CSV table of C-alpha atoms and ligand atoms in Angstrom, one decimal:
chain,number,residue,atom,x,y,z
A,1,MET,CA,-0.1,0.2,-0.1
A,2,VAL,CA,2.8,2.3,1.0
A,3,ARG,CA,4.8,1.7,-2.4
A,4,MET,CA,1.7,2.0,-3.9
A,5,GLY,CA,1.2,5.7,-2.5
A,6,VAL,CA,4.7,6.6,-3.3
A,7,SER,CA,3.9,5.8,-7.0
A,8,LEU,CA,0.8,7.6,-7.4
A,9,ALA,CA,2.3,10.4,-5.9
A,10,ALA,CA,5.3,10.2,-8.4
A,11,ILE,CA,2.9,9.9,-11.3
A,12,SER,CA,0.8,12.9,-10.2
A,13,ALA,CA,4.2,14.9,-10.3
A,14,ARG,CA,5.1,14.1,-13.4
A,15,SER,CA,1.6,14.5,-14.6
A,16,VAL,CA,2.0,18.4,-13.3
A,17,ARG,CA,5.2,18.6,-15.0
A,18,ALA,CA,3.8,17.7,-18.0
A,19,CYS,CA,1.0,19.2,-17.8
A,20,ALA,CA,3.2,22.7,-17.2
A,21,VAL,CA,5.2,22.1,-20.3
A,22,LEU,CA,2.1,21.9,-22.3
A,23,ALA,CA,0.5,24.7,-21.3
A,24,LEU,CA,4.2,26.8,-21.9
A,25,LEU,CA,4.6,25.1,-25.3
A,26,THR,CA,0.8,26.0,-26.2
A,27,LEU,CA,1.3,29.5,-24.6
A,28,THR,CA,4.9,29.9,-26.8
A,29,ALA,CA,2.5,28.5,-30.1
A,30,CYS,CA,0.6,31.8,-29.7
A,31,GLY,CA,3.3,34.3,-30.4
A,32,SER,CA,2.7,37.7,-32.4
A,33,ASP,CA,4.9,36.5,-35.6
A,34,ALA,CA,2.7,33.5,-36.6
A,35,PRO,CA,2.1,33.4,-40.2
A,36,GLN,CA,-0.7,30.4,-40.0
A,37,SER,CA,-2.6,31.7,-36.7
A,38,TRP,CA,-6.3,31.1,-37.2
A,39,LEU,CA,-6.7,34.2,-34.3
A,40,THR,CA,-6.0,36.5,-36.5
A,41,PRO,CA,-8.2,35.8,-39.4
A,42,LYS,CA,-7.6,38.3,-42.4
A,43,GLY,CA,-10.9,37.5,-43.9
A,44,PRO,CA,-14.8,36.8,-43.8
A,45,ASN,CA,-14.8,33.6,-44.0
A,46,ALA,CA,-12.3,33.1,-40.9
A,47,GLN,CA,-13.7,36.0,-39.4
A,48,ALA,CA,-17.1,34.1,-39.1
A,49,VAL,CA,-15.2,30.8,-37.7
A,50,LEU,CA,-13.4,33.1,-34.8
A,51,ASP,CA,-16.5,35.2,-34.1
A,52,LEU,CA,-18.5,31.8,-33.0
A,53,PHE,CA,-15.2,30.4,-31.4
A,54,TRP,CA,-14.6,33.0,-28.9
A,55,PRO,CA,-18.8,33.0,-27.4
A,56,ILE,CA,-18.4,29.3,-27.1
A,57,THR,CA,-14.7,29.7,-25.6
A,58,TYR,CA,-15.9,32.1,-23.1
A,59,ALA,CA,-18.8,29.8,-22.1
A,60,ALA,CA,-17.0,27.0,-21.7
A,61,ILE,CA,-14.2,28.9,-19.6
A,62,VAL,CA,-17.7,29.7,-17.2
A,63,VAL,CA,-18.8,26.5,-16.8
A,64,PHE,CA,-15.3,24.9,-16.0
A,65,VAL,CA,-14.6,27.6,-13.3
A,66,VAL,CA,-18.5,26.9,-11.9
A,67,VAL,CA,-18.2,23.2,-12.3
A,68,GLN,CA,-14.9,23.0,-10.4
A,69,GLY,CA,-15.2,25.9,-8.1
A,70,LEU,CA,-18.5,23.5,-6.8
A,71,ILE,CA,-16.7,20.5,-6.8
A,72,ILE,CA,-14.1,22.4,-4.5
A,73,TYR,CA,-16.2,24.0,-2.2
A,74,THR,CA,-17.5,20.7,-1.6
A,75,VAL,CA,-15.2,18.6,-1.3
A,76,MET,CA,-13.3,20.8,1.4
A,77,LYS,CA,-16.7,22.2,3.1
A,78,TYR,CA,-17.7,18.3,3.8
A,79,ARG,CA,-14.4,16.6,3.7
A,80,GLU,CA,-14.2,13.9,6.8
A,81,ARG,CA,-13.3,15.1,10.2
A,82,PRO,CA,-12.1,13.4,13.4
A,83,GLY,CA,-14.9,13.1,15.9
A,84,GLY,CA,-17.7,14.2,12.8
A,85,PRO,CA,-20.9,13.1,12.3
A,86,GLU,CA,-21.5,9.7,10.2
A,87,ALA,CA,-22.1,11.2,6.2
A,88,GLN,CA,-26.0,11.0,5.7
A,89,GLN,CA,-27.0,9.2,2.5
A,90,PHE,CA,-29.9,10.5,0.2
A,91,HIS,CA,-30.6,9.6,-3.3
A,92,GLY,CA,-30.1,12.9,-5.4
A,93,ASN,CA,-32.5,16.0,-5.4
A,94,PHE,CA,-35.0,16.7,-7.7
A,95,THR,CA,-34.8,20.8,-7.7
A,96,VAL,CA,-30.5,20.7,-8.1
A,97,GLU,CA,-31.0,17.8,-11.0
A,98,LEU,CA,-34.0,19.7,-12.8
A,99,THR,CA,-32.5,22.9,-13.0
A,100,SER,CA,-28.5,21.8,-14.1
A,101,THR,CA,-29.9,19.8,-16.8
A,102,ILE,CA,-32.2,22.9,-18.1
A,103,ILE,CA,-29.1,25.2,-17.6
A,104,THR,CA,-26.9,22.5,-19.7
A,105,ALA,CA,-29.6,22.2,-22.0
A,106,LEU,CA,-30.2,26.0,-23.1
A,107,VAL,CA,-26.3,26.6,-23.0
A,108,PHE,CA,-26.4,24.0,-26.1
A,109,ILE,CA,-29.3,25.6,-27.4
A,110,VAL,CA,-28.1,28.9,-27.8
A,111,VAL,CA,-24.3,26.7,-28.9
A,112,LEU,CA,-26.5,24.9,-32.0
A,113,ALA,CA,-28.3,28.4,-32.5
A,114,ALA,CA,-25.0,30.0,-33.2
A,115,THR,CA,-23.2,27.3,-35.3
A,116,VAL,CA,-26.4,26.6,-37.6
A,117,SER,CA,-26.0,30.9,-37.8
A,118,THR,CA,-22.2,30.8,-38.6
A,119,GLN,CA,-22.6,28.0,-41.3
A,120,ARG,CA,-25.4,29.8,-42.9
A,121,VAL,CA,-22.8,32.7,-42.9
A,122,LEU,CA,-20.2,30.2,-44.8
A,123,SER,CA,-22.8,28.5,-46.9
A,124,ALA,CA,-24.2,31.4,-48.2
A,125,PRO,CA,-21.5,32.6,-51.3
A,126,LEU,CA,-21.6,28.8,-52.2
A,127,GLU,CA,-25.5,29.0,-52.8
A,128,SER,CA,-25.4,32.7,-54.4
A,129,PRO,CA,-22.6,33.8,-55.3
A,130,PRO,CA,-21.5,37.2,-55.8
A,131,ALA,CA,-21.4,38.6,-59.3
A,132,ASP,CA,-17.8,39.2,-59.6
A,133,ALA,CA,-16.7,35.8,-57.9
A,134,ILE,CA,-14.2,33.8,-59.2
A,135,THR,CA,-13.7,30.3,-59.3
A,136,VAL,CA,-10.6,28.2,-58.6
A,137,LYS,CA,-10.3,24.4,-59.4
A,138,VAL,CA,-7.8,23.2,-56.3
A,139,ILE,CA,-6.7,19.6,-56.8
A,140,GLY,CA,-4.4,18.2,-53.9
A,141,HIS,CA,-1.6,15.5,-55.6
A,142,GLN,CA,1.4,13.6,-52.9
A,143,TRP,CA,2.6,16.6,-52.2
A,144,TRP,CA,1.9,20.1,-53.9
A,145,TRP,CA,-1.8,21.7,-54.5
A,146,GLU,CA,-2.8,22.2,-58.6
A,147,PHE,CA,-4.8,25.4,-59.4
A,148,GLN,CA,-6.8,25.3,-62.3
A,149,TYR,CA,-8.6,28.5,-63.3
A,150,PRO,CA,-11.5,27.1,-65.8
A,151,ASP,CA,-12.4,30.1,-67.1
A,152,ASP,CA,-9.1,31.6,-68.3
A,153,ASP,CA,-7.7,28.4,-69.2
A,154,ILE,CA,-5.0,28.7,-66.5
A,155,VAL,CA,-3.1,25.9,-64.4
A,156,THR,CA,-1.0,26.9,-62.3
A,157,ALA,CA,1.0,25.3,-58.6
A,158,SER,CA,1.8,26.3,-54.9
A,159,ASP,CA,0.5,30.2,-56.1
A,160,LEU,CA,-2.5,30.6,-55.6
A,161,VAL,CA,-3.2,33.9,-57.1
A,162,VAL,CA,-6.4,35.4,-56.1
A,163,PRO,CA,-8.3,39.4,-56.3
A,164,THR,CA,-8.0,41.1,-52.7
A,165,GLY,CA,-11.6,41.6,-51.9
A,166,THR,CA,-12.9,39.3,-54.4
A,167,THR,CA,-15.0,36.0,-53.3
A,168,VAL,CA,-13.4,33.2,-54.8
A,169,LEU,CA,-15.1,29.9,-55.0
A,170,LEU,CA,-13.0,26.7,-54.5
A,171,ASN,CA,-13.6,23.5,-56.0
A,172,ILE,CA,-11.7,20.9,-54.1
A,173,THR,CA,-10.7,17.4,-54.8
A,174,SER,CA,-7.5,15.3,-54.8
A,175,ALA,CA,-5.4,13.1,-57.5
A,176,ASP,CA,-4.4,10.3,-54.7
A,177,VAL,CA,-5.2,10.1,-51.4
A,178,ILE,CA,-6.9,12.6,-48.8
A,179,HIS,CA,-5.3,15.8,-48.3
A,180,SER,CA,-6.7,18.9,-46.6
A,181,PHE,CA,-6.9,22.2,-47.7
A,182,TRP,CA,-6.1,25.0,-45.2
A,183,VAL,CA,-5.5,28.5,-45.3
A,184,PRO,CA,-5.4,30.0,-41.8
A,185,MET,CA,-5.8,33.7,-41.9
A,186,LEU,CA,-8.1,33.2,-44.0
A,187,ALA,CA,-11.1,30.1,-43.5
A,188,GLY,CA,-11.1,26.7,-41.8
A,189,LYS,CA,-9.8,23.5,-43.0
A,190,ILE,CA,-11.7,21.3,-45.8
A,191,ASP,CA,-10.5,17.7,-46.7
A,192,ALA,CA,-9.5,17.4,-50.6
A,193,ILE,CA,-10.9,13.8,-51.2
A,194,PRO,CA,-10.4,11.9,-54.5
A,195,GLY,CA,-13.3,11.3,-56.4
A,196,ARG,CA,-15.5,13.9,-54.6
A,197,MET,CA,-15.4,17.5,-55.2
A,198,ASN,CA,-15.8,19.6,-52.1
A,199,ARG,CA,-16.9,23.3,-51.7
A,200,MET,CA,-15.5,25.9,-49.8
A,201,TRP,CA,-14.7,30.2,-50.6
A,202,ILE,CA,-12.1,32.4,-49.5
A,203,LYS,CA,-12.0,36.3,-49.7
A,204,ALA,CA,-8.8,38.3,-48.6
A,205,ASP,CA,-9.5,41.6,-46.7
A,206,ALA,CA,-5.9,43.1,-47.9
A,207,ASP,CA,-3.6,42.3,-50.6
A,208,GLY,CA,-0.6,40.2,-49.0
A,209,THR,CA,0.8,36.3,-49.0
A,210,TYR,CA,-1.3,34.5,-46.7
A,211,SER,CA,0.8,30.9,-45.9
A,212,ALA,CA,-1.0,27.5,-46.0
A,213,GLN,CA,-1.0,24.1,-45.8
A,214,CYS,CA,-2.0,20.5,-46.3
A,215,ALA,CA,-3.6,19.8,-43.2
A,216,GLU,CA,-4.2,15.8,-43.2
A,217,PHE,CA,-1.8,13.2,-43.0
A,218,CYS,CA,-0.7,12.2,-46.9
A,219,GLY,CA,2.1,10.3,-46.7
A,220,ILE,CA,6.1,11.1,-45.9
A,221,GLU,CA,6.1,14.8,-47.3
A,222,HIS,CA,2.9,15.5,-45.9
A,223,ALA,CA,4.8,18.6,-43.6
A,224,MET,CA,6.2,19.8,-47.2
A,225,MET,CA,2.7,19.9,-48.7
A,226,ARG,CA,2.7,23.6,-48.5
A,227,PHE,CA,1.1,26.7,-50.4
A,228,GLN,CA,0.4,30.2,-50.1
A,229,VAL,CA,-2.4,32.5,-51.2
A,230,ARG,CA,-1.0,35.6,-53.2
A,231,ALA,CA,-4.0,38.4,-53.0
A,232,VAL,CA,-3.3,41.4,-55.1
A,233,GLY,CA,-5.1,44.6,-56.3
A,234,PRO,CA,-7.8,44.0,-59.0
A,235,ASN,CA,-5.7,45.3,-61.5
A,236,GLU,CA,-2.6,43.4,-60.9
A,237,TYR,CA,-5.0,40.2,-60.9
A,238,LYS,CA,-5.6,41.3,-64.0
A,239,GLU,CA,-2.5,41.4,-65.5
A,240,TRP,CA,-1.4,38.1,-64.0
A,241,VAL,CA,-4.3,36.8,-65.7
A,242,VAL,CA,-3.4,38.3,-68.9
A,243,ARG,CA,0.4,37.0,-68.6
A,244,GLN,CA,-0.3,33.3,-67.4
A,245,LYS,CA,-3.0,33.0,-70.3
A,246,THR,CA,-0.1,34.1,-72.4
A,247,VAL,CA,1.5,30.8,-74.4
A,248,PRO,CA,5.2,31.9,-74.0
A,249,PRO,CA,7.4,31.5,-76.7
A,250,THR,CA,10.4,28.4,-76.7
A,251,PRO,CA,13.7,30.0,-77.4
A,252,VAL,CA,15.2,29.4,-79.9
A,253,ALA,CA,19.2,30.5,-80.9
A,254,PRO,CA,19.8,31.3,-84.2
A,255,SER,CA,23.6,31.2,-85.2
A,256,GLY,CA,24.8,34.3,-83.5
A,257,ALA,CA,22.9,34.4,-80.7
A,258,ASP,CA,24.3,35.8,-77.3
A,259,ALA,CA,25.2,33.4,-74.5
A,260,SER,CA,22.2,33.9,-72.5
A,261,LEU,CA,19.5,32.8,-75.0
A,262,ILE,CA,21.7,29.7,-76.6
A,263,LEU,CA,21.9,28.6,-73.1
A,264,GLN,CA,17.8,28.9,-72.9
A,265,ALA,CA,17.1,27.6,-76.0
A,266,LYS,CA,19.4,24.2,-75.2
A,267,GLY,CA,17.5,24.1,-71.5
A,268,ALA,CA,14.1,24.1,-74.1
A,269,GLN,CA,15.4,20.9,-75.8
A,270,LEU,CA,16.5,18.9,-72.6
A,271,PHE,CA,12.9,19.6,-71.2
A,272,VAL,CA,11.3,18.2,-74.4
A,273,GLY,CA,13.9,15.9,-75.1
A,274,GLY,CA,14.4,14.6,-72.1
A,275,SER,CA,12.3,13.0,-69.2
A,276,CYS,CA,10.9,16.5,-67.8
A,277,LYS,CA,8.2,16.3,-70.3
A,278,THR,CA,7.1,12.7,-68.9
A,279,CYS,CA,5.6,14.2,-65.5
A,280,HIS,CA,5.6,17.9,-66.7
A,281,ALA,CA,3.8,20.3,-69.0
A,282,ILE,CA,4.2,23.6,-70.3
A,283,LYS,CA,2.1,25.3,-72.4
A,284,GLY,CA,3.1,25.8,-76.3
A,285,THR,CA,6.0,22.9,-76.3
A,286,GLU,CA,5.1,18.8,-76.7
A,287,ALA,CA,5.4,18.8,-72.7
A,288,VAL,CA,2.0,17.5,-71.7
A,289,GLY,CA,2.5,15.8,-68.5
A,290,VAL,CA,0.3,15.7,-65.4
A,291,VAL,CA,2.0,13.9,-63.0
A,292,GLY,CA,4.2,17.1,-61.3
A,293,PRO,CA,3.0,20.5,-61.7
A,294,ASN,CA,2.5,22.7,-65.1
A,295,LEU,CA,5.5,24.5,-65.2
A,296,THR,CA,4.4,27.4,-67.7
A,297,HIS,CA,5.3,30.3,-66.2
A,298,PHE,CA,7.3,28.5,-63.4
A,299,GLY,CA,8.9,31.8,-63.0
A,300,SER,CA,6.4,34.1,-62.1
A,301,ARG,CA,5.8,31.8,-58.9
A,302,GLU,CA,6.9,32.5,-55.2
A,303,THR,CA,7.7,29.0,-53.9
A,304,ILE,CA,9.0,25.7,-55.7
A,305,ALA,CA,8.3,22.2,-54.7
A,306,ALA,CA,5.1,23.3,-52.9
A,307,LYS,CA,7.1,26.1,-50.9
A,308,THR,CA,9.9,24.2,-49.6
A,309,LEU,CA,12.0,26.4,-51.2
A,310,THR,CA,11.6,30.4,-52.2
A,311,SER,CA,11.9,30.6,-56.0
A,312,THR,CA,15.3,31.8,-56.9
A,313,VAL,CA,17.7,30.3,-59.6
A,314,PRO,CA,20.1,29.3,-56.9
A,315,ASN,CA,17.3,27.1,-55.3
A,316,LEU,CA,16.0,25.5,-58.5
A,317,LYS,CA,19.5,24.3,-59.1
A,318,THR,CA,19.6,22.5,-55.3
A,319,TRP,CA,16.5,21.5,-56.5
A,320,LEU,CA,17.6,19.9,-59.8
A,321,ARG,CA,20.6,18.9,-58.5
A,322,ASN,CA,18.8,16.4,-56.2
A,323,PRO,CA,15.2,16.9,-55.2
A,324,GLN,CA,15.5,14.1,-52.7
A,325,ALA,CA,18.4,15.5,-50.9
A,326,VAL,CA,15.5,18.7,-50.8
A,327,LYS,CA,12.4,16.6,-49.9
A,328,PRO,CA,13.0,13.5,-49.4
A,329,GLY,CA,10.3,10.9,-50.9
A,330,THR,CA,9.0,13.3,-53.5
A,331,ILE,CA,8.0,11.8,-56.9
A,332,MET,CA,10.6,13.6,-58.5
A,333,PRO,CA,13.7,11.3,-58.5
A,334,ASN,CA,17.3,12.4,-58.9
A,335,LEU,CA,17.8,12.7,-62.5
A,336,ASN,CA,21.3,13.0,-62.2
A,337,LEU,CA,21.5,16.0,-64.2
A,338,LYS,CA,24.8,17.5,-65.4
A,339,GLU,CA,26.2,20.8,-64.1
A,340,ASP,CA,25.7,22.2,-67.1
A,341,GLU,CA,22.4,20.4,-68.1
A,342,ILE,CA,21.4,22.6,-64.9
A,343,GLU,CA,22.4,25.5,-66.2
A,344,ALA,CA,20.8,25.1,-68.9
A,345,LEU,CA,17.4,24.2,-67.7
A,346,THR,CA,17.5,26.8,-65.1
A,347,ALA,CA,17.9,29.4,-67.9
A,348,TYR,CA,15.0,28.1,-69.9
A,349,LEU,CA,12.5,27.7,-67.0
A,350,CYS,CA,13.6,31.3,-65.1
A,351,ARG,CA,14.0,33.0,-68.4
A,352,PRO,CA,12.3,36.5,-68.0
A,353,ILE,CA,9.3,35.9,-70.1
A,354,ASP,CA,7.8,39.4,-70.3
A,355,PRO,CA,11.0,41.3,-70.4
A,356,THR,CA,9.2,44.7,-69.3
A,357,LEU,CA,8.2,42.7,-65.8
A,358,ASN,CA,10.7,41.5,-63.2
A,359,THR,CA,13.8,38.3,-64.6
A,360,GLY,CA,11.8,35.5,-63.1
A,361,CYS,CA,12.8,32.9,-60.1
A,362,GLN,CA,12.7,36.0,-57.8
A,363,VAL,CA,10.8,36.6,-55.0
A,364,ALA,CA,9.5,40.0,-54.3
A,365,PRO,CA,10.7,40.3,-50.8
A,366,ALA,CA,8.3,43.1,-49.6
A,367,ASN,CA,5.9,40.7,-50.3
A,368,THR,CA,4.4,39.2,-47.1
A,369,VAL,CA,1.0,39.4,-45.5
A,370,LYS,CA,0.9,43.1,-43.4
A,371,LYS,CA,-0.5,42.9,-39.7
B,1,CUA,CU1,-1.3,16.4,-48.3
B,1,CUA,CU2,-1.1,15.9,-45.5
């Protein structure tokens, strides 16, 4: 009995320590510099969810304090004392039981009503979309996100570009296993399920880049199945659409062309002549693979390999040298490319398609979410 008492005390001391560590971790997770915090919503969808979360949380805190307070009060007041009277046996108190049942039922009814009301807010744009809404089809793949804009015939990956202040209707599915689409600052999670189309919507209140990721374990690189929503002003969005719709000219180098054009042309030949086209597509070329991301206008994106790397020329070279070293388990194998082939492919993929704009594969450093 004594030994058992000691071990119970040890266990409870350990539990207290574990709880303290957990509380500390939870608190540190609520830092102000948290680009994926749903506690700082940046759009009406996420805001509606938070507006439901806080009242329920406060109600839960009140219930917790009242119930725990009553338990502690009762335990202290009526605990056994030396020489105290024998405990009275009784079989319940009808008034107390009825009152507590009614209070509990009322709390649940209020929470249910608030939840249903929030669900109506969340489903309204799906049932009657605003006239200016745009539609994007989202396809989860192991381990990257594909974004198709059916109205504009655009296919991209990892960077979901949307107009600020506009409702974006999302039709979400998966090409392989179940994933979960989650942009914490813009909306709650929704599963991407093979063979099924789930619908949701997002709307960004302000320009910015909203960090996002797959929120359901989907295999070895689940944690590196990230993406971002880039909300830009309506005019910038229109320009983006026009640029993405263009068929990028394939570089060809006539005799006497300068060295950079020769390199780009060599890269283009390698891309369609080698194994790249088995998995990737580029509009205007023979490459029509659908296993990996569509790489048309690849240079305009800010991230590589589902946001594992930022899109820069050195990072693309690192990726091409050995994708498995950057993202172990990724479907893209190490192609054992030679250094001059990597140079050529990088020159081709990152070439400036519109010379009036930035060169490709350059992350705009200021393009982060404004708090
Ligand atoms: Cu896809 Cu986790």
